[in-house]
Backbone as ProteinMPNN parsed JSONL, in Angstrom:
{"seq_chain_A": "XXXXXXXXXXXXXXXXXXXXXXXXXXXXXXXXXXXXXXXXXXXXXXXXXXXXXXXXXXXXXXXXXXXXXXXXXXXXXXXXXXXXXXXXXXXXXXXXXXXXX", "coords_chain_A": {"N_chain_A": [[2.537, -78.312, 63.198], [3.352, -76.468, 65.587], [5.845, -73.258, 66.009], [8.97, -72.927, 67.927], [9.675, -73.711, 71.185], [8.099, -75.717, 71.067], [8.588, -77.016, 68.714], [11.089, -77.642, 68.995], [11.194, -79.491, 70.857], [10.007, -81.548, 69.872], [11.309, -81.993, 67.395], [13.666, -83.091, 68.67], [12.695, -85.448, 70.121], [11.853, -87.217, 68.154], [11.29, -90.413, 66.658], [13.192, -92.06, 65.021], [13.216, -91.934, 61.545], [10.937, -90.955, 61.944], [7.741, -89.138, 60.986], [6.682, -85.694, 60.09], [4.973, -83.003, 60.001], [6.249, -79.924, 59.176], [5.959, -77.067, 59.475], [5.698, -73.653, 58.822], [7.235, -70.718, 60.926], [4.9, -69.874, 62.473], [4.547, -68.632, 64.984], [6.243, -67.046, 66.361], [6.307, -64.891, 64.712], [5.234, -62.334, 65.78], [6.416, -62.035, 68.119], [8.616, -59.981, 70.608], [10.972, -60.714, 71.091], [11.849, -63.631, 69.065], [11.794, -67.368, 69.874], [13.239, -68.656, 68.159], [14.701, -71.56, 65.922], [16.153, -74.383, 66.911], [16.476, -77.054, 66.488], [16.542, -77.775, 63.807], [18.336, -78.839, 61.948], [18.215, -81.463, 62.473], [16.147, -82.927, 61.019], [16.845, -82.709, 58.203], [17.0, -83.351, 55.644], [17.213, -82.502, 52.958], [19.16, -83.805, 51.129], [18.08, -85.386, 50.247], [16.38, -84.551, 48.257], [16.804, -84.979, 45.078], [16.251, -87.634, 44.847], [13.475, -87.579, 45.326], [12.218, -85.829, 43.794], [12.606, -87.598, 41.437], [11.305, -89.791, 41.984], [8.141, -88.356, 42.456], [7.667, -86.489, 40.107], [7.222, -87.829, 37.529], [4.8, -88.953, 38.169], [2.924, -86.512, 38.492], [3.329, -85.694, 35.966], [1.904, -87.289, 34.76], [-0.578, -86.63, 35.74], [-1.483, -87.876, 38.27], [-0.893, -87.412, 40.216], [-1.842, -84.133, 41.796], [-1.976, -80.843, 41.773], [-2.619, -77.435, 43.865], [-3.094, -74.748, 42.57], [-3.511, -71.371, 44.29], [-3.745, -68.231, 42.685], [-2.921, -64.846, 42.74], [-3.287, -62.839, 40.605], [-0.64, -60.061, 39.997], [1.318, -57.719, 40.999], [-0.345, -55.541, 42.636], [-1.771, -57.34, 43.959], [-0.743, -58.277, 46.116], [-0.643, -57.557, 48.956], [-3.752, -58.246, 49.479], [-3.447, -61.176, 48.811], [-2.023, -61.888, 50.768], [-3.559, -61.599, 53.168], [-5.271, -63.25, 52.687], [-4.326, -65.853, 53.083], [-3.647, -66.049, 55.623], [-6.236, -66.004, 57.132], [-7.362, -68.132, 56.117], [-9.107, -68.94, 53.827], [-7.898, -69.392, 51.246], [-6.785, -71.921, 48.513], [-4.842, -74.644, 48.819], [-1.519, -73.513, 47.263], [-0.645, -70.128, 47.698], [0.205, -67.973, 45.408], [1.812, -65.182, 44.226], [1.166, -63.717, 41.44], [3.471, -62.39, 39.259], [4.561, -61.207, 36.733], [3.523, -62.39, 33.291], [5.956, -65.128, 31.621]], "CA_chain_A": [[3.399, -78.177, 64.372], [4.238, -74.842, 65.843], [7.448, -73.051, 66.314], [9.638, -72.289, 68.788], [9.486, -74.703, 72.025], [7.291, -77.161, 70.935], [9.126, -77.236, 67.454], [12.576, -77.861, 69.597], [10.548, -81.025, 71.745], [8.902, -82.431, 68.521], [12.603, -82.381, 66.699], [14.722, -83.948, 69.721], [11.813, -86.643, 70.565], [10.92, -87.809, 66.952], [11.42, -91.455, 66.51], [14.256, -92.259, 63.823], [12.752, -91.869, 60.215], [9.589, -90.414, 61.988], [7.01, -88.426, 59.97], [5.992, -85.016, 61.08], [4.521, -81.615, 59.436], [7.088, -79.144, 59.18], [5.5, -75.72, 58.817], [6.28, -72.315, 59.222], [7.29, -70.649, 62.58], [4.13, -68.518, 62.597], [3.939, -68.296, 66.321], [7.522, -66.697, 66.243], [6.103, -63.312, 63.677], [4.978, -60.955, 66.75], [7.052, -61.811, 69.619], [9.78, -59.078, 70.754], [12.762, -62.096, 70.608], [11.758, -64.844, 68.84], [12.898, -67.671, 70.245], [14.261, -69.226, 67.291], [14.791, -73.036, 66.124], [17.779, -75.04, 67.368], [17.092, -78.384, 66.801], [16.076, -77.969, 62.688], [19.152, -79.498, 61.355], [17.849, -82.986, 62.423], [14.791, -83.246, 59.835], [17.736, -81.998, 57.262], [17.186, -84.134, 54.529], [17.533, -82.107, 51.393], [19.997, -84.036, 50.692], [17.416, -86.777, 49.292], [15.496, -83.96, 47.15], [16.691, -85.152, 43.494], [15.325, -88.75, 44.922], [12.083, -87.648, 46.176], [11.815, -85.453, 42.376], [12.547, -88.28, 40.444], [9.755, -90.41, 42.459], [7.46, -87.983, 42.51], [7.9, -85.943, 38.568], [6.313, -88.569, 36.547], [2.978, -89.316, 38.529], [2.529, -85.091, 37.714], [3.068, -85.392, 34.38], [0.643, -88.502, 34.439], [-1.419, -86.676, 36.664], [-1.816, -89.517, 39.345], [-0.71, -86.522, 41.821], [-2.057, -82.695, 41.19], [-1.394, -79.441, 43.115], [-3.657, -77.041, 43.735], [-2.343, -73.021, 42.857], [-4.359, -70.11, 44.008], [-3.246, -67.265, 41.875], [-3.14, -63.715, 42.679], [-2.333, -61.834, 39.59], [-0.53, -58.574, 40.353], [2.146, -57.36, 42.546], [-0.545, -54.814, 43.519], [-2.768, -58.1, 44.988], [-0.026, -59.378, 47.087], [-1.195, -57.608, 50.027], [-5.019, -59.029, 49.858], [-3.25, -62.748, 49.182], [-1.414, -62.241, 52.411], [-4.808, -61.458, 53.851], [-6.559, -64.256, 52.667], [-3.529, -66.828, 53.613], [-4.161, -65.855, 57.118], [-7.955, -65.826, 56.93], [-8.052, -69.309, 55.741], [-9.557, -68.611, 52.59], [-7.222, -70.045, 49.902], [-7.053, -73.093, 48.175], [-3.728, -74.875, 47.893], [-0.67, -72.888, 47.377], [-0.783, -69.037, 47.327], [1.121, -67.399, 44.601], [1.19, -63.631, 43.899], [1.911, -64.326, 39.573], [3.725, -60.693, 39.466], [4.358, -61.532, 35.032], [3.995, -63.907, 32.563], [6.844, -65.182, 30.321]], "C_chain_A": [[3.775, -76.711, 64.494], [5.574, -74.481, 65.874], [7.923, -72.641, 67.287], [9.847, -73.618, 69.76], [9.416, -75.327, 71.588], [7.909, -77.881, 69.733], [10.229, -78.147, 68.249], [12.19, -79.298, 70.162], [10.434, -81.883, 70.581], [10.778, -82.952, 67.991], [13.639, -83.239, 67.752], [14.097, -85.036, 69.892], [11.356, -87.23, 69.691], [11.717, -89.278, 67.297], [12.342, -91.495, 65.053], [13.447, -92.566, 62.415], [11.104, -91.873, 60.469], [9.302, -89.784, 61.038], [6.149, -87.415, 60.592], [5.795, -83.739, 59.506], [5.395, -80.77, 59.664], [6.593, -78.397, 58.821], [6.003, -74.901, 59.337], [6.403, -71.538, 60.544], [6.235, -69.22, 62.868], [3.998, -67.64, 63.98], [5.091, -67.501, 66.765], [7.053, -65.126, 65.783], [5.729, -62.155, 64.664], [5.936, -61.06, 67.951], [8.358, -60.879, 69.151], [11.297, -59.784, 70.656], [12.135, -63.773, 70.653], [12.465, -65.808, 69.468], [13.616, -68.97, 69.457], [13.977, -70.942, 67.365], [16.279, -73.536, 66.303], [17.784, -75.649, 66.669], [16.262, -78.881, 64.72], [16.789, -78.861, 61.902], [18.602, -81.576, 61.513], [16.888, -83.43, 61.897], [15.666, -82.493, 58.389], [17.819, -83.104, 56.072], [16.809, -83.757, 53.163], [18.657, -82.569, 50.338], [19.483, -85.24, 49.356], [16.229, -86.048, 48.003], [15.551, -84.663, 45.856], [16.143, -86.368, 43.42], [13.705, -88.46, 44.76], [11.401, -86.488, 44.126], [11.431, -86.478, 41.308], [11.624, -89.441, 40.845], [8.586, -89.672, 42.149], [6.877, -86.683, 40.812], [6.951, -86.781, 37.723], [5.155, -88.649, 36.892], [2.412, -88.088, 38.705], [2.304, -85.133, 36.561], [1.987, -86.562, 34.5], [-0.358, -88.089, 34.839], [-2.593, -87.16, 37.494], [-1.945, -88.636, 40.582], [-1.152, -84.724, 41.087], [-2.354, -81.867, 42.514], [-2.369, -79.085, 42.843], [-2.734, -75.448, 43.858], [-3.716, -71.92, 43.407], [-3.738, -69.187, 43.624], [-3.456, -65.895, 42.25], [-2.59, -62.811, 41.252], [-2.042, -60.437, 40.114], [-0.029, -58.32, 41.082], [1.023, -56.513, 43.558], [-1.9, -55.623, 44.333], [-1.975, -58.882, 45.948], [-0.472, -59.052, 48.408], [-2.882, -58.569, 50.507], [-4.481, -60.604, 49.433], [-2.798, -62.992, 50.29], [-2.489, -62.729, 53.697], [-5.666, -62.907, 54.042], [-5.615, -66.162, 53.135], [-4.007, -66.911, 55.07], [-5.663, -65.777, 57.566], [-8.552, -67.352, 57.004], [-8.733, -70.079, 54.746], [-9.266, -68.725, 51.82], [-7.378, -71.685, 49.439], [-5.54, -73.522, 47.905], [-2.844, -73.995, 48.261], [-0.621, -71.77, 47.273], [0.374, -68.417, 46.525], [0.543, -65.669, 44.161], [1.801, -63.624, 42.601], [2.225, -62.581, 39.636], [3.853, -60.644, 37.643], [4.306, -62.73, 34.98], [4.983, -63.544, 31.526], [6.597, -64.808, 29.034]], "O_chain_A": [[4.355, -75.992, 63.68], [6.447, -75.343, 65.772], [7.244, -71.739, 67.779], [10.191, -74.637, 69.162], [10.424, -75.988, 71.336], [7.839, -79.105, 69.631], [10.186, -79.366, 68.088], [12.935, -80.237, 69.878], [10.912, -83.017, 70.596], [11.293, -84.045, 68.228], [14.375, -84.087, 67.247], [14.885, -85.981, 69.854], [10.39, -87.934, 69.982], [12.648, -89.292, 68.102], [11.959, -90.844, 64.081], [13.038, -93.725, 62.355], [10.237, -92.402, 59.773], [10.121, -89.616, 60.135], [5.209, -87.686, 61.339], [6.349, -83.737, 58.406], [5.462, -80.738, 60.893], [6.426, -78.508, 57.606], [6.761, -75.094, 60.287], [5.499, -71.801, 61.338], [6.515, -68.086, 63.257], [3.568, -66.496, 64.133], [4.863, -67.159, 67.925], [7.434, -64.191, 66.487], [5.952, -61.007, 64.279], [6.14, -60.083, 68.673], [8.95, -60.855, 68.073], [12.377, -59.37, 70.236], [11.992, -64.636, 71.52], [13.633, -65.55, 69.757], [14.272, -69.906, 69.913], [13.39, -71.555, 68.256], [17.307, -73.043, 65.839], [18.677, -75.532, 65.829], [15.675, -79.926, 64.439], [16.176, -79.653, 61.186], [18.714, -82.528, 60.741], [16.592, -84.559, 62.288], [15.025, -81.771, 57.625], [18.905, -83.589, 55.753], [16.223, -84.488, 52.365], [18.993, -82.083, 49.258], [19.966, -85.695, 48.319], [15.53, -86.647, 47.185], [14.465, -85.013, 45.392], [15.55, -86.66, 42.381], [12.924, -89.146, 44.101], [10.311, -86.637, 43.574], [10.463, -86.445, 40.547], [11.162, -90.081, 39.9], [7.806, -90.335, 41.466], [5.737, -86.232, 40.706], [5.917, -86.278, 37.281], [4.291, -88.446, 36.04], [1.257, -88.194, 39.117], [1.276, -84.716, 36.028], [0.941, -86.142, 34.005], [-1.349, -88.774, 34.587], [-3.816, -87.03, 37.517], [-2.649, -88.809, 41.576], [-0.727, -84.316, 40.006], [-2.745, -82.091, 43.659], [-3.148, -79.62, 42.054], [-2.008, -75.069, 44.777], [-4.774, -71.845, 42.783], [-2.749, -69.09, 44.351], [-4.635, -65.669, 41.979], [-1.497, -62.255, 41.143], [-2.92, -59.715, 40.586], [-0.538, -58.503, 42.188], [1.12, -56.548, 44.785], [-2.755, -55.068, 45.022], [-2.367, -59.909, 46.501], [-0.734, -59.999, 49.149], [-3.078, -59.279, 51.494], [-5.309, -61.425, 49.827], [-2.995, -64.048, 50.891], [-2.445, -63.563, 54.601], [-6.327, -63.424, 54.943], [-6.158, -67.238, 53.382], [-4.695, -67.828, 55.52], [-5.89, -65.319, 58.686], [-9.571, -67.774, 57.552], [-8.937, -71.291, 54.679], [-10.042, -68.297, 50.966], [-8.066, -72.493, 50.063], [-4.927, -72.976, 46.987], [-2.981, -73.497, 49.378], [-0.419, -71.764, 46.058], [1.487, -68.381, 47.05], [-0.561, -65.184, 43.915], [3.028, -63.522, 42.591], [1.409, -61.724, 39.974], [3.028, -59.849, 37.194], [4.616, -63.689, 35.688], [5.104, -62.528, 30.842], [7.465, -64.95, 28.172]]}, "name": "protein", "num_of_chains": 1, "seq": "XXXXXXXXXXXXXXXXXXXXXXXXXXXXXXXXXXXXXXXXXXXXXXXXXXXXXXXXXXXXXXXXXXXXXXXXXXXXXXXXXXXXXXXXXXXXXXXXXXXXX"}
């Protein structure tokens, strides 16, 4: 789902304990005045996070459910992960690993 408008329609017109894609307001990053989200508070359910952990924690460790990281090592590869986010070209989650513990 995009951002801005269509974000604002999608969030006022969902159906009560609809199910939608919530992503980032990319279409928002060049314009001269974004025009912002209003209507975000009504998909506000962080309130059910430590539920949705304690469902979803064990079938990781069992791994029933598995992520997928792509790794950049190196603060000085964060620019070419940015690159390749926007490209299309990753796998999974992009992380720029800046140390290890």
């Amino acid at each position: 789902m995009s951002g801005g408008k269509m974000q604002d329609a999608v969030l006022l017109n969902m159906r009560l304990h609809g199910h939608i894609a919530v992503a980032g307001i990319i279409s928002q990053y060049n314009l001269d005045q974004p025009e912002g989200i209003r209507n975000l508070l009504s998909v506000d359910y962080y309130h059910l996070f430590p539920n949705f952990l304690d469902l979803v924690l064990p079938y990781i460790r069992e791994g029933k459910i598995a992520y997928v990281e792509d790794i950049a090592e190196g603060l000085e590869n964060g620019p070419a992960a940015l690159v390749v986010i926007f490209s299309g070209h990753n796998v999974g989650k992009q992380v720029v690993l800046v140390a290890r513990e």
